[in-house]
mmCIF file of C-alpha atoms in Angstrom:
data_model
loop_
_atom_site.group_PDB
_atom_site.id
_atom_site.type_symbol
_atom_site.label_atom_id
_atom_site.label_comp_id
_atom_site.label_asym_id
_atom_site.label_seq_id
_atom_site.Cartn_x
_atom_site.Cartn_y
_atom_site.Cartn_z
ATOM 1 C CA MET A 595 223.621 -74.598 0.772
ATOM 2 C CA ALA A 596 223.303 -71.900 -1.903
ATOM 3 C CA GLU A 597 221.873 -74.408 -4.368
ATOM 4 C CA LEU A 598 219.109 -75.246 -1.857
ATOM 5 C CA SER A 599 218.006 -71.637 -1.440
ATOM 6 C CA GLY A 600 214.301 -71.366 -2.198
ATOM 7 C CA LYS A 601 213.773 -75.127 -2.249
ATOM 8 C CA TYR A 602 211.255 -76.690 0.065
ATOM 9 C CA LEU A 603 210.472 -80.286 0.873
ATOM 10 C CA VAL A 604 206.706 -80.584 1.245
ATOM 11 C CA GLY A 605 205.071 -83.442 3.111
ATOM 12 C CA VAL A 606 201.348 -83.950 2.583
ATOM 13 C CA TYR A 607 199.387 -85.592 5.404
ATOM 14 C CA ASP A 608 195.841 -86.922 5.429
ATOM 15 C CA ASP A 609 194.968 -86.620 9.128
ATOM 16 C CA ASP A 610 195.399 -83.864 11.704
ATOM 17 C CA ASP A 611 196.463 -86.287 14.457
ATOM 18 C CA THR A 612 199.123 -87.735 12.189
ATOM 19 C CA VAL A 613 200.640 -84.342 11.426
ATOM 20 C CA LEU A 614 200.376 -83.283 15.081
ATOM 21 C CA HIS A 615 202.322 -86.364 16.208
ATOM 22 C CA ALA A 616 204.776 -86.074 13.299
ATOM 23 C CA VAL A 617 205.979 -82.586 14.244
ATOM 24 C CA PRO A 618 207.710 -83.527 17.545
ATOM 25 C CA ARG A 619 209.181 -86.670 15.970
ATOM 26 C CA LEU A 620 210.692 -84.685 13.113
ATOM 27 C CA ARG A 621 211.948 -81.906 15.393
ATOM 28 C CA LYS A 622 213.542 -84.533 17.650
ATOM 29 C CA ALA A 623 215.252 -86.019 14.584
ATOM 30 C CA GLY A 624 216.785 -82.601 13.851
ATOM 31 C CA VAL A 625 214.509 -81.414 11.036
ATOM 32 C CA LYS A 626 213.799 -77.664 11.069
ATOM 33 C CA ILE A 627 210.166 -77.214 10.036
ATOM 34 C CA LYS A 628 209.289 -73.903 8.380
ATOM 35 C CA GLU A 629 205.505 -74.134 8.708
ATOM 36 C CA VAL A 630 202.524 -76.487 8.797
ATOM 37 C CA TYR A 631 199.501 -75.502 6.709
ATOM 38 C CA SER A 632 196.096 -76.816 7.721
ATOM 39 C CA PRO A 633 192.504 -76.317 6.542
ATOM 40 C CA PHE A 634 191.480 -75.715 10.171
ATOM 41 C CA PRO A 635 193.227 -74.912 13.469
ATOM 42 C CA ILE A 636 194.886 -77.864 15.201
ATOM 43 C CA HIS A 637 194.937 -77.584 18.982
ATOM 44 C CA GLY A 638 198.492 -77.998 20.290
ATOM 45 C CA LEU A 639 200.250 -77.535 16.943
ATOM 46 C CA ASP A 640 201.809 -74.211 17.911
ATOM 47 C CA GLU A 641 203.360 -75.787 21.017
ATOM 48 C CA ALA A 642 204.563 -78.755 18.965
ATOM 49 C CA LEU A 643 206.214 -76.387 16.470
ATOM 50 C CA GLY A 644 207.932 -74.575 19.330
ATOM 51 C CA HIS A 645 206.135 -71.262 18.960
ATOM 52 C CA PRO A 646 206.152 -69.219 22.188
ATOM 53 C CA ARG A 647 202.892 -68.326 23.914
ATOM 54 C CA THR A 648 201.346 -65.296 22.251
ATOM 55 C CA ARG A 649 201.274 -61.937 24.010
ATOM 56 C CA ILE A 650 198.417 -60.633 21.880
ATOM 57 C CA GLY A 651 196.077 -60.497 24.897
ATOM 58 C CA ILE A 652 198.355 -57.923 26.513
ATOM 59 C CA ALA A 653 198.175 -55.808 23.355
ATOM 60 C CA ALA A 654 194.361 -56.093 23.331
ATOM 61 C CA PHE A 655 194.183 -54.950 26.943
ATOM 62 C CA MET A 656 196.452 -51.987 26.254
ATOM 63 C CA PHE A 657 194.379 -50.923 23.232
ATOM 64 C CA GLY A 658 191.225 -51.177 25.356
ATOM 65 C CA VAL A 659 192.722 -49.089 28.162
ATOM 66 C CA THR A 660 193.814 -46.493 25.598
ATOM 67 C CA GLY A 661 190.288 -46.344 24.152
ATOM 68 C CA CYS A 662 188.756 -46.019 27.610
ATOM 69 C CA CYS A 663 191.157 -43.228 28.602
ATOM 70 C CA CYS A 664 190.612 -41.360 25.333
ATOM 71 C CA ALA A 665 186.833 -41.580 25.687
ATOM 72 C CA LEU A 666 186.790 -40.370 29.272
ATOM 73 C CA THR A 667 189.300 -37.603 28.565
ATOM 74 C CA LEU A 668 187.312 -36.392 25.554
ATOM 75 C CA MET A 669 183.968 -36.375 27.342
ATOM 76 C CA ILE A 670 185.212 -34.907 30.619
ATOM 77 C CA TRP A 671 187.040 -32.152 28.750
ATOM 78 C CA THR A 672 184.276 -31.280 26.296
ATOM 79 C CA MET A 673 181.205 -31.756 28.528
ATOM 80 C CA GLY A 674 182.635 -30.781 31.910
ATOM 81 C CA ILE A 675 185.522 -28.345 31.505
ATOM 82 C CA ASP A 676 185.585 -26.667 28.081
ATOM 83 C CA TRP A 677 181.821 -26.243 27.577
ATOM 84 C CA PRO A 678 179.971 -27.425 30.695
ATOM 85 C CA MET A 679 176.490 -28.730 29.978
ATOM 86 C CA ILE A 680 173.877 -29.795 32.470
ATOM 87 C CA VAL A 681 172.037 -32.800 31.037
ATOM 88 C CA GLY A 682 168.994 -34.057 32.935
ATOM 89 C CA GLY A 683 169.884 -32.014 36.005
ATOM 90 C CA LYS A 684 173.105 -33.942 36.581
ATOM 91 C CA ASP A 685 176.579 -32.559 37.211
ATOM 92 C CA PRO A 686 178.610 -31.651 34.104
ATOM 93 C CA ILE A 687 181.156 -34.329 35.035
ATOM 94 C CA SER A 688 178.944 -37.356 35.653
ATOM 95 C CA ILE A 689 180.726 -40.622 34.905
ATOM 96 C CA PRO A 690 177.550 -42.789 34.634
ATOM 97 C CA ASN A 691 176.465 -40.679 31.639
ATOM 98 C CA TYR A 692 179.757 -41.480 29.902
ATOM 99 C CA ILE A 693 179.708 -45.273 30.292
ATOM 100 C CA PRO A 694 178.020 -46.198 26.949
ATOM 101 C CA ILE A 695 180.372 -44.080 24.842
ATOM 102 C CA THR A 696 183.362 -45.193 26.900
ATOM 103 C CA PHE A 697 182.441 -48.818 26.241
ATOM 104 C CA GLU A 698 182.026 -48.186 22.518
ATOM 105 C CA LEU A 699 185.390 -46.429 22.160
ATOM 106 C CA THR A 700 187.094 -49.152 24.209
ATOM 107 C CA VAL A 701 185.780 -51.788 21.802
ATOM 108 C CA LEU A 702 186.588 -49.641 18.743
ATOM 109 C CA PHE A 703 190.197 -48.983 19.788
ATOM 110 C CA THR A 704 190.687 -52.662 20.670
ATOM 111 C CA ALA A 705 189.304 -53.851 17.335
ATOM 112 C CA PHE A 706 191.339 -51.455 15.206
ATOM 113 C CA GLY A 707 194.436 -52.031 17.305
ATOM 114 C CA MET A 708 194.154 -55.815 17.046
ATOM 115 C CA VAL A 709 193.683 -55.737 13.279
ATOM 116 C CA THR A 710 196.745 -53.518 12.935
ATOM 117 C CA THR A 711 198.742 -55.732 15.314
ATOM 118 C CA PHE A 712 197.702 -58.834 13.360
ATOM 119 C CA PHE A 713 198.850 -57.346 10.059
ATOM 120 C CA ILE A 714 202.158 -56.102 11.445
ATOM 121 C CA SER A 715 203.011 -59.264 13.404
ATOM 122 C CA ASN A 716 202.255 -61.516 10.426
ATOM 123 C CA GLY A 717 204.112 -59.373 7.907
ATOM 124 C CA LEU A 718 200.996 -58.531 5.913
ATOM 125 C CA GLY A 719 199.995 -55.281 4.326
ATOM 126 C CA PRO A 720 200.880 -53.166 1.325
ATOM 127 C CA GLY A 721 204.120 -54.106 -0.393
ATOM 128 C CA THR A 722 204.583 -57.439 1.323
ATOM 129 C CA HIS A 723 204.902 -60.771 -0.408
ATOM 130 C CA PHE A 724 202.738 -63.653 0.656
ATOM 131 C CA HIS A 725 204.118 -67.062 1.526
ATOM 132 C CA PRO A 726 204.433 -69.340 -1.463
ATOM 133 C CA ARG A 727 201.530 -71.658 -2.118
ATOM 134 C CA PHE A 728 202.870 -75.109 -1.310
ATOM 135 C CA ASP A 729 199.783 -77.170 -2.053
ATOM 136 C CA VAL A 730 196.273 -75.882 -2.731
ATOM 137 C CA ARG A 731 194.803 -78.950 -1.022
ATOM 138 C CA SER A 732 195.913 -77.487 2.320
ATOM 139 C CA THR A 733 192.845 -75.230 2.164
ATOM 140 C CA ASP A 734 190.486 -78.149 1.582
ATOM 141 C CA ASN A 735 191.319 -81.513 3.118
ATOM 142 C CA LYS A 736 195.092 -82.046 3.420
ATOM 143 C CA PHE A 737 197.749 -80.983 5.916
ATOM 144 C CA VAL A 738 201.003 -79.711 4.457
ATOM 145 C CA MET A 739 204.350 -79.523 6.250
ATOM 146 C CA ALA A 740 206.924 -77.264 4.583
ATOM 147 C CA ILE A 741 210.618 -77.764 5.311
ATOM 148 C CA ASP A 742 213.129 -75.201 4.052
ATOM 149 C CA LEU A 743 216.030 -77.252 2.694
ATOM 150 C CA GLY A 744 218.387 -74.266 2.967
ATOM 151 C CA ARG A 745 217.973 -74.214 6.768
ATOM 152 C CA ASN A 746 218.493 -77.948 7.320
ATOM 153 C CA SER A 747 221.808 -79.753 7.522
ATOM 154 C CA MET A 748 220.266 -83.143 6.744
ATOM 155 C CA SER A 749 220.140 -84.424 3.177
ATOM 156 C CA VAL A 750 216.972 -84.395 1.103
ATOM 157 C CA GLU A 751 216.786 -88.193 1.240
ATOM 158 C CA GLU A 752 217.072 -88.269 5.042
ATOM 159 C CA ILE A 753 214.348 -85.655 5.498
ATOM 160 C CA SER A 754 212.165 -87.343 2.888
ATOM 161 C CA ARG A 755 212.536 -90.700 4.655
ATOM 162 C CA ALA A 756 211.732 -89.075 8.015
ATOM 163 C CA LEU A 757 208.592 -87.509 6.521
ATOM 164 C CA LYS A 758 207.446 -90.835 5.077
ATOM 165 C CA ASP A 759 208.166 -92.594 8.391
ATOM 166 C CA SER A 760 206.095 -89.996 10.245
ATOM 167 C CA GLY A 761 203.024 -90.708 8.103
ATOM 168 C CA ALA A 762 203.258 -88.394 5.099
ATOM 169 C CA GLU A 763 201.256 -89.652 2.118
ATOM 170 C CA GLU A 764 203.459 -87.896 -0.394
ATOM 171 C CA VAL A 765 206.683 -85.893 -0.349
ATOM 172 C CA ASN A 766 207.497 -83.323 -3.017
ATOM 173 C CA ILE A 767 210.233 -80.780 -3.671
ATOM 174 C CA LYS A 768 209.011 -77.286 -4.499
ATOM 175 C CA GLN A 769 211.148 -74.463 -5.886
ATOM 176 C CA PHE A 770 210.229 -70.825 -5.218
#
């Protein structure tokens, strides 16, 4: 297996339906797929690859709640407790006055939190290495399936034949 470290078998597909139907067939045959690269999102591909349902919505909600709490705490403290101000004849602690700023900080915290979560969960940011570029056509009109040969127990010929049988136009070996 050491000689296969860093080697990938790359199958290039022409149609999104073909690659979507090829993924379960290859997984059923015992092929461990590293990733599928596509010029646009393919509905159902994450389930076919076996990725679990994302919990990013929970993170977004928590960031929003944090922003809302911070906004209300800041305004109630500054306008009602620390330096009470009467604006328009209303009480110093008047929640309806705080709604616009609370909404804005909720959105701001959610946006910044989601960008940070995206970068961390995808391993992006300063000092990280990007995934190798398997085929530049995957950003234009082709669908590329990358299979790490070091993680598969099947031979290169068996995986290559399985890729061709599943509809791949071409199969290449890439070294990174």
